[in-house]
CSV table of C-alpha atoms and ligand atoms in Angstrom, one decimal:
chain,number,residue,atom,x,y,z
A,1,MET,CA,57.5,-58.1,58.7
A,2,ILE,CA,57.2,-55.4,56.2
A,3,THR,CA,56.1,-56.6,53.0
A,4,GLU,CA,58.3,-54.1,50.1
A,5,VAL,CA,56.7,-53.9,47.4
A,6,LEU,CA,58.7,-53.0,43.6
A,7,SER,CA,56.9,-51.8,40.7
A,8,VAL,CA,57.8,-52.8,36.9
A,9,ASP,CA,57.2,-52.7,33.7
A,10,ALA,CA,55.3,-55.6,32.7
A,11,ALA,CA,57.6,-56.1,29.4
A,12,GLN,CA,60.7,-55.1,30.4
A,13,PRO,CA,61.4,-54.9,34.1
A,14,ASP,CA,64.1,-52.7,36.1
A,15,PRO,CA,67.1,-55.6,35.9
A,16,ALA,CA,67.7,-53.8,39.4
A,17,ALA,CA,64.3,-55.0,40.8
A,18,ILE,CA,65.0,-58.1,39.2
A,19,ARG,CA,68.0,-58.7,41.0
A,20,ARG,CA,66.8,-57.7,44.6
A,21,ALA,CA,63.7,-60.0,44.6
A,22,ALA,CA,66.0,-62.5,43.5
A,23,ALA,CA,68.6,-62.3,46.0
A,24,VAL,CA,65.7,-62.7,48.8
A,25,LEU,CA,65.2,-65.5,46.6
A,26,ARG,CA,68.2,-67.1,47.6
A,27,ARG,CA,68.7,-66.7,50.7
A,28,GLY,CA,65.5,-68.4,51.6
A,29,GLY,CA,63.1,-65.5,51.2
A,30,LEU,CA,59.1,-65.5,49.8
A,31,VAL,CA,58.7,-62.9,46.6
A,32,ALA,CA,54.9,-62.7,45.1
A,33,PHE,CA,55.7,-62.1,41.2
A,34,PRO,CA,53.4,-62.0,38.6
A,35,THR,CA,52.5,-64.2,35.7
A,36,GLU,CA,50.5,-64.3,32.9
A,37,THR,CA,47.6,-66.3,34.7
A,38,VAL,CA,47.9,-65.3,38.0
A,39,TYR,CA,50.3,-64.0,41.1
A,40,GLY,CA,52.4,-66.5,42.1
A,41,LEU,CA,54.0,-66.5,45.7
A,42,GLY,CA,58.0,-68.2,44.7
A,43,ALA,CA,60.6,-69.6,46.8
A,44,ASN,CA,63.1,-71.5,46.0
A,45,SER,CA,61.8,-74.9,45.1
A,46,LEU,CA,65.0,-76.8,46.4
A,47,ASP,CA,64.8,-75.9,49.7
A,48,ALA,CA,62.9,-77.4,51.9
A,49,ALA,CA,62.7,-75.1,54.6
A,50,ALA,CA,61.5,-72.0,51.9
A,51,VAL,CA,58.9,-73.6,50.6
A,52,LEU,CA,57.6,-74.9,53.6
A,53,ALA,CA,57.1,-71.3,54.5
A,54,ILE,CA,55.3,-70.9,51.6
A,55,PHE,CA,52.8,-73.1,53.4
A,56,ALA,CA,52.8,-71.9,56.4
A,57,VAL,CA,52.3,-68.2,54.8
A,58,LYS,CA,48.9,-69.5,52.7
A,59,GLY,CA,47.7,-72.3,55.1
A,60,ARG,CA,47.9,-74.2,53.1
A,61,PRO,CA,47.5,-78.3,53.4
A,62,ALA,CA,50.5,-79.5,53.9
A,63,THR,CA,48.7,-82.5,51.0
A,64,ASN,CA,48.6,-79.7,48.2
A,65,PRO,CA,51.3,-80.2,46.2
A,66,VAL,CA,52.9,-76.6,45.0
A,67,ILE,CA,54.1,-76.4,41.2
A,68,VAL,CA,57.6,-75.6,40.2
A,69,HIS,CA,58.5,-72.4,37.3
A,70,VAL,CA,61.3,-72.6,35.0
A,71,ALA,CA,62.8,-69.8,33.0
A,72,ASP,CA,63.3,-72.1,30.1
A,73,PRO,CA,62.1,-75.6,28.9
A,74,GLY,CA,64.8,-77.0,28.9
A,75,ASP,CA,65.8,-76.7,32.6
A,76,VAL,CA,62.6,-79.4,33.0
A,77,SER,CA,65.6,-81.8,33.6
A,78,ARG,CA,66.5,-79.9,36.9
A,79,VAL,CA,63.5,-81.3,38.3
A,80,ALA,CA,61.7,-84.3,36.0
A,81,ALA,CA,63.1,-87.8,36.7
A,82,THR,CA,62.1,-88.3,32.9
A,83,TRP,CA,60.3,-86.1,30.1
A,84,PRO,CA,57.8,-88.6,28.3
A,85,ASP,CA,56.9,-88.0,24.3
A,86,LYS,CA,53.4,-86.3,25.1
A,87,ALA,CA,55.1,-84.2,27.5
A,88,ALA,CA,57.5,-82.8,25.1
A,89,ALA,CA,55.1,-81.9,22.3
A,90,LEU,CA,53.1,-80.3,25.0
A,91,ALA,CA,55.4,-78.4,26.2
A,92,ASN,CA,57.0,-77.4,22.6
A,93,ARG,CA,53.2,-76.3,21.4
A,94,PHE,CA,52.1,-74.5,25.0
A,95,TRP,CA,55.4,-73.2,25.8
A,96,PRO,CA,55.8,-70.9,27.6
A,97,GLY,CA,52.3,-70.3,28.5
A,98,PRO,CA,49.9,-71.4,31.0
A,99,LEU,CA,49.9,-75.4,31.3
A,100,THR,CA,51.7,-77.1,33.9
A,101,ILE,CA,53.1,-80.7,33.4
A,102,VAL,CA,53.2,-83.2,36.0
A,103,VAL,CA,55.9,-86.0,35.5
A,104,SER,CA,58.2,-88.0,37.2
A,105,LYS,CA,60.3,-85.9,39.7
A,106,ARG,CA,64.5,-85.8,40.8
A,107,ALA,CA,65.0,-87.1,44.0
A,108,GLU,CA,66.5,-83.5,44.2
A,109,VAL,CA,62.9,-82.1,44.7
A,110,PRO,CA,62.1,-81.7,48.5
A,111,ASP,CA,59.3,-84.2,49.8
A,112,VAL,CA,57.4,-80.1,50.6
A,113,VAL,CA,57.0,-79.9,47.1
A,114,THR,CA,55.5,-82.4,45.6
A,115,ALA,CA,53.2,-83.8,49.0
A,116,GLY,CA,55.3,-86.8,49.6
A,117,GLY,CA,54.6,-87.5,45.9
A,118,PRO,CA,56.9,-89.1,43.3
A,119,THR,CA,55.4,-86.8,40.8
A,120,VAL,CA,56.2,-83.3,40.3
A,121,ALA,CA,54.4,-80.0,38.2
A,122,ILE,CA,56.6,-77.9,36.1
A,123,ARG,CA,55.6,-75.2,34.6
A,124,CYS,CA,57.2,-72.7,32.2
A,125,PRO,CA,55.0,-69.3,32.5
A,126,ALA,CA,55.4,-66.8,30.1
A,127,HIS,CA,54.9,-63.7,31.6
A,128,PRO,CA,58.6,-61.9,31.2
A,129,VAL,CA,58.7,-60.5,34.7
A,130,ALA,CA,58.5,-64.4,36.1
A,131,ARG,CA,61.0,-65.4,33.6
A,132,ALA,CA,63.4,-63.0,34.4
A,133,LEU,CA,62.7,-63.6,38.2
A,134,ILE,CA,63.3,-67.6,37.8
A,135,ARG,CA,66.6,-66.6,35.2
A,136,ALA,CA,68.2,-64.4,38.2
A,137,SER,CA,67.5,-66.4,40.7
A,138,GLY,CA,69.3,-69.6,39.4
A,139,VAL,CA,67.1,-71.7,40.5
A,140,PRO,CA,63.5,-73.5,39.7
A,141,LEU,CA,60.7,-71.7,41.6
A,142,ALA,CA,58.3,-73.2,44.0
A,143,ALA,CA,55.1,-71.0,43.3
A,144,PRO,CA,51.8,-71.5,44.0
A,145,SER,CA,49.0,-69.1,43.5
A,146,ALA,CA,49.6,-65.9,46.0
A,147,ASN,CA,46.7,-65.9,48.1
A,148,ARG,CA,45.6,-67.7,51.6
A,149,SER,CA,44.5,-71.0,50.5
A,150,THR,CA,40.8,-71.4,49.6
A,151,GLU,CA,40.6,-68.0,48.8
A,152,LEU,CA,40.6,-66.0,45.2
A,153,SER,CA,44.0,-66.3,43.4
A,154,PRO,CA,45.2,-62.7,42.7
A,155,THR,CA,45.1,-61.0,39.2
A,156,ARG,CA,47.0,-57.4,40.5
A,157,ALA,CA,49.1,-56.4,43.2
A,158,GLU,CA,46.8,-55.2,45.2
A,159,HIS,CA,44.9,-58.3,46.2
A,160,VAL,CA,48.2,-59.9,47.3
A,161,LEU,CA,48.3,-57.6,49.5
A,162,SER,CA,44.8,-57.8,50.6
A,163,GLY,CA,45.8,-61.3,51.6
A,164,LEU,CA,49.2,-61.3,52.5
A,165,ASP,CA,50.7,-58.2,53.6
A,166,GLY,CA,53.5,-58.6,55.8
A,167,ARG,CA,53.8,-62.1,55.8
A,168,ILE,CA,55.9,-62.1,52.3
A,169,ASP,CA,59.2,-60.7,51.6
A,170,LEU,CA,58.6,-58.7,48.6
A,171,LEU,CA,55.5,-58.6,46.2
A,172,LEU,CA,56.8,-57.4,42.3
A,173,ASP,CA,53.8,-55.3,41.0
A,174,ALA,CA,53.5,-55.3,37.5
A,175,GLY,CA,50.4,-54.5,37.1
A,176,ALA,CA,47.0,-56.6,35.9
A,177,CYS,CA,48.2,-60.7,34.8
A,178,SER,CA,46.4,-60.6,31.4
A,179,GLY,CA,44.7,-64.4,31.9
A,180,GLY,CA,43.5,-64.5,34.8
A,181,LEU,CA,42.9,-68.0,35.4
A,182,GLU,CA,45.2,-70.4,36.8
A,183,SER,CA,47.3,-72.7,34.4
A,184,THR,CA,45.7,-75.7,33.1
A,185,VAL,CA,47.5,-78.9,34.8
A,186,VAL,CA,47.3,-82.2,33.2
A,187,ASP,CA,49.5,-85.6,34.4
A,188,ALA,CA,51.9,-86.5,31.9
A,189,ALA,CA,53.6,-89.6,33.6
A,190,GLY,CA,51.6,-91.7,32.3
A,191,GLU,CA,50.1,-93.6,29.4
A,192,ARG,CA,47.3,-91.6,28.5
A,193,ILE,CA,47.5,-87.3,29.6
A,194,ARG,CA,44.8,-86.6,32.3
A,195,LEU,CA,43.7,-83.4,32.1
A,196,LEU,CA,44.1,-82.3,36.7
A,197,ARG,CA,42.7,-79.1,36.2
A,198,HIS,CA,40.8,-77.0,33.8
A,199,GLY,CA,42.6,-74.0,33.1
A,200,LEU,CA,43.6,-71.2,30.2
A,201,ILE,CA,44.4,-73.9,27.2
A,202,GLY,CA,40.8,-76.4,27.0
A,203,ILE,CA,40.8,-79.5,26.0
A,204,PRO,CA,40.4,-79.3,22.7
A,205,GLN,CA,43.6,-77.4,22.3
A,206,LEU,CA,45.4,-80.4,24.1
A,207,GLU,CA,44.0,-83.3,22.0
A,208,ARG,CA,45.0,-81.3,19.3
A,209,ILE,CA,49.2,-82.1,19.3
A,210,VAL,CA,48.3,-85.4,22.2
A,211,GLY,CA,44.9,-87.0,21.5
A,212,PRO,CA,42.2,-88.7,23.8
A,213,VAL,CA,42.8,-86.8,27.2
A,214,GLU,CA,41.0,-88.0,30.3
A,215,VAL,CA,39.4,-85.9,33.0
A,216,ALA,CA,40.4,-87.0,36.2
A,217,SER,CA,37.7,-86.1,37.4
A,218,GLU,CA,34.8,-86.9,35.9
A,219,MET,CA,36.6,-90.7,36.2
A,220,PRO,CA,34.4,-92.5,38.9
A,221,GLY,CA,37.5,-94.1,41.6
A,222,ILE,CA,40.3,-92.2,40.7
A,223,ALA,CA,42.1,-89.8,42.7
A,224,ARG,CA,42.2,-86.0,41.6
A,225,SER,CA,44.9,-83.6,41.7
A,226,PRO,CA,44.9,-83.5,45.3
A,227,GLY,CA,44.4,-79.6,45.2
A,228,GLN,CA,41.3,-80.2,43.9
A,229,MET,CA,39.3,-79.7,46.7
A,230,GLU,CA,36.0,-78.9,46.7
A,231,LYS,CA,36.2,-75.3,48.2
A,232,HIS,CA,38.6,-73.5,46.9
A,233,TYR,CA,38.8,-70.2,44.7
A,234,SER,CA,36.3,-68.6,47.1
A,235,PRO,CA,35.4,-64.8,48.3
A,236,ARG,CA,34.5,-64.4,51.9
A,237,THR,CA,31.0,-63.4,50.6
A,238,GLU,CA,28.2,-65.9,50.4
A,239,LEU,CA,28.6,-66.6,46.3
A,240,ARG,CA,25.7,-68.2,44.4
A,241,LEU,CA,25.4,-69.5,40.9
A,242,VAL,CA,22.1,-68.7,39.5
A,243,GLU,CA,20.7,-69.4,36.0
A,244,GLY,CA,20.6,-66.0,33.8
A,245,ALA,CA,16.8,-66.2,33.6
A,246,ALA,CA,16.6,-66.2,37.3
A,247,LEU,CA,19.4,-64.0,38.0
A,248,VAL,CA,17.0,-60.5,38.0
A,249,ASP,CA,14.5,-62.1,40.0
A,250,ASP,CA,16.7,-64.2,42.7
A,251,LEU,CA,18.6,-60.4,42.8
A,252,LEU,CA,14.8,-58.4,43.9
A,253,GLU,CA,13.5,-61.1,46.4
A,254,ALA,CA,17.5,-60.7,48.0
A,255,ALA,CA,17.3,-56.5,47.9
A,256,HIS,CA,13.9,-57.5,49.0
A,257,ALA,CA,14.6,-59.5,52.1
A,258,GLY,CA,17.4,-56.7,53.0
A,259,LYS,CA,20.4,-58.4,52.2
A,260,ARG,CA,23.4,-56.2,49.8
A,261,VAL,CA,23.1,-57.9,46.6
A,262,GLY,CA,25.7,-57.9,44.0
A,263,SER,CA,25.8,-59.7,41.3
A,264,VAL,CA,28.2,-61.0,38.0
A,265,MET,CA,26.6,-61.7,33.9
A,266,PHE,CA,28.7,-62.5,30.9
A,267,HIS,CA,27.0,-60.1,29.0
A,268,GLY,CA,29.0,-57.0,28.8
A,269,GLU,CA,29.6,-54.7,25.4
A,270,GLY,CA,33.1,-54.0,26.7
A,271,PHE,CA,32.9,-50.6,28.6
A,272,TRP,CA,33.5,-52.4,32.2
A,273,PRO,CA,36.1,-51.5,34.4
A,274,GLU,CA,35.1,-48.2,33.3
A,275,ARG,CA,32.0,-49.1,35.6
A,276,ALA,CA,33.7,-50.4,38.0
A,277,ALA,CA,32.2,-48.7,41.1
A,278,SER,CA,28.7,-50.8,40.5
A,279,GLN,CA,28.0,-53.8,42.0
A,280,HIS,CA,26.7,-55.0,39.0
A,281,ILE,CA,29.5,-56.7,37.0
A,282,SER,CA,29.0,-57.0,33.6
A,283,LEU,CA,31.9,-59.1,32.2
A,284,PRO,CA,32.2,-59.9,28.7
A,285,ALA,CA,30.5,-62.9,26.6
A,286,GLU,CA,33.9,-63.9,24.8
A,287,PRO,CA,35.2,-66.2,27.5
A,288,GLY,CA,39.2,-65.5,27.1
A,289,GLN,CA,38.4,-61.8,27.9
A,290,ALA,CA,35.7,-62.9,30.5
A,291,ALA,CA,38.3,-64.8,32.2
A,292,ALA,CA,41.1,-62.1,32.4
A,293,LEU,CA,38.3,-60.1,34.7
A,294,LEU,CA,37.1,-62.5,36.3
A,295,TYR,CA,38.5,-62.8,39.9
A,296,ASP,CA,39.5,-59.0,39.6
A,297,ALA,CA,35.3,-58.4,39.6
A,298,LEU,CA,34.9,-61.1,42.6
A,299,HIS,CA,37.7,-59.0,44.5
A,300,ARG,CA,35.8,-55.9,43.8
A,301,LEU,CA,32.1,-57.3,44.7
A,302,ASP,CA,34.3,-58.6,47.9
A,303,GLY,CA,35.4,-55.8,49.0
A,304,ALA,CA,32.4,-53.6,48.9
A,305,GLY,CA,30.5,-55.1,52.2
A,306,LEU,CA,28.1,-57.0,50.3
A,307,ASP,CA,25.8,-60.2,51.8
A,308,LEU,CA,25.8,-62.1,48.8
A,309,ILE,CA,26.8,-62.3,45.2
A,310,LEU,CA,25.1,-63.2,42.6
A,311,VAL,CA,26.6,-64.7,39.5
A,312,GLU,CA,25.2,-65.7,36.4
A,313,VAL,CA,25.8,-69.8,35.3
A,314,PRO,CA,28.0,-69.2,32.5
A,315,PRO,CA,27.7,-70.6,28.8
A,316,GLU,CA,27.9,-74.6,28.1
A,317,GLY,CA,30.9,-75.2,25.8
A,318,PRO,CA,34.7,-76.2,26.4
A,319,GLU,CA,35.7,-73.0,26.3
A,320,TRP,CA,33.6,-71.7,29.5
A,321,ALA,CA,35.0,-75.0,30.4
A,322,ALA,CA,37.7,-73.1,33.4
A,323,ILE,CA,35.3,-70.5,34.6
A,324,ARG,CA,32.9,-72.6,35.2
A,325,ASP,CA,35.3,-75.2,37.4
A,326,ARG,CA,36.1,-71.8,39.7
A,327,LEU,CA,32.5,-71.0,40.3
A,328,THR,CA,31.7,-74.1,40.8
A,329,ARG,CA,33.5,-74.5,43.4
A,330,ALA,CA,33.7,-70.5,44.7
A,331,ALA,CA,29.9,-71.4,45.0
A,332,ALA,CA,30.8,-74.6,47.6
A,333,ARG,CA,29.9,-73.8,51.4
B,401,TXA,O1,48.7,-70.3,36.4
B,401,TXA,C1,49.0,-71.3,37.5
B,401,TXA,O2,49.0,-72.4,37.6
B,401,TXA,C2,49.6,-70.6,38.7
B,401,TXA,C3,50.8,-69.7,38.6
B,401,TXA,C4,51.3,-68.8,40.0
B,401,TXA,O3,51.8,-70.6,37.7
B,401,TXA,N1,49.7,-70.4,40.3
B,401,TXA,C5,48.7,-71.8,41.1
B,401,TXA,O4,49.4,-73.1,41.8
B,401,TXA,O5,47.8,-72.1,40.1
B,401,TXA,P1,48.4,-73.7,43.2
B,401,TXA,O6,49.4,-73.8,44.4
B,401,TXA,O7,47.5,-72.5,43.6
B,401,TXA,O8,48.0,-74.5,42.2
B,401,TXA,C6,48.5,-75.8,41.9
B,401,TXA,C7,47.5,-76.9,41.2
B,401,TXA,C8,47.2,-77.5,43.1
B,401,TXA,O9,45.6,-77.8,42.0
B,401,TXA,C9,48.1,-78.7,42.7
B,401,TXA,O10,47.2,-80.1,43.6
B,401,TXA,C10,48.2,-78.8,41.1
B,401,TXA,O11,48.6,-78.1,40.7
B,401,TXA,N2,49.4,-79.6,41.2
B,401,TXA,C11,50.8,-79.4,42.2
B,401,TXA,N3,51.7,-80.3,41.9
B,401,TXA,C12,51.2,-81.8,41.8
B,401,TXA,C13,52.0,-83.3,41.4
B,401,TXA,N4,52.8,-83.3,41.6
B,401,TXA,N5,50.4,-83.8,40.9
B,401,TXA,C14,49.4,-83.5,40.8
B,401,TXA,N6,48.6,-82.1,40.9
B,401,TXA,C15,49.6,-81.2,41.3
B,402,MG,MG1,46.0,-71.6,44.2
């Protein structure tokens, strides 16, 4: 298979390109497209065979359900059986945007989408290309991140191609994703809102709308989101998290042992990525800006032929929780 790449304007995508991509989706094909978080790998969510192809292409375990994307909040009724008040309140505040809401599913949603479970995860993305594509295809789109399972998520078209070139029908290239980290996932099917995955929207922001939020991974004996495998979001190169104070020593030690080492710190003054040729990357000290550049930095270092990537442990605080979460998983062996 040859993967067709169509470049589109991020704010005002060419309608002809969108129509072409939508036609691929309607006949059961796979299209990678940009969202405000990361690039997604889309298929018609109501076509079980098309969704199955996503799992095959990604090497994704069948036990890990995928998110269904709608163009407008009003379209949730196509896949959701119920829409609890708290789900509606969160959608009202954060959609379109980087929040995924899990509720009970309609029978029309194929089992492959939900890994056989009774719930479906729904997101209304903010990216104009994503919304135009979902609208033109006329169906809600199942879309995990457009990378091979366990690997780094893509924030640029080049990242998608490095993992999936020749395995998917079409890629809409609209440049870099502005958010850079995956959506926050919450379970709204029960009494209380439960956080299943940290993401661009932090717990304090959620709690302002719905009151106390439980964090699934911190509750003993309660299953986490099925996709929250320990190793995930990982570069191929070994990645180690180290305290900032130890970073320089560890760098010297590894270099002394003959290793080619790269590093990521969170002290940038904003002049990266002009210095992208360097294998020592300084990301901004502001969490939103760091999130936007993190995966790109890791993709670059992963492609630089290194033996080891050292990453500074990010600062404490809820606004760094998603970055800490992804880096901890990236470092898991
Ligand atoms: O930002 C994002 O969410 C991106 C873009 C493309 O929208 N998508 C994404 O999808 O990150 P993926 O498949 O890489 O991650 C989906 C997460 C997984 O952790 C999965 O377990 C969880 O959502 N999930 C999906 N359906 C679920 C369900 N019914 N119940 C609980 N968790 C669910
Ligand atoms: Mg993913």
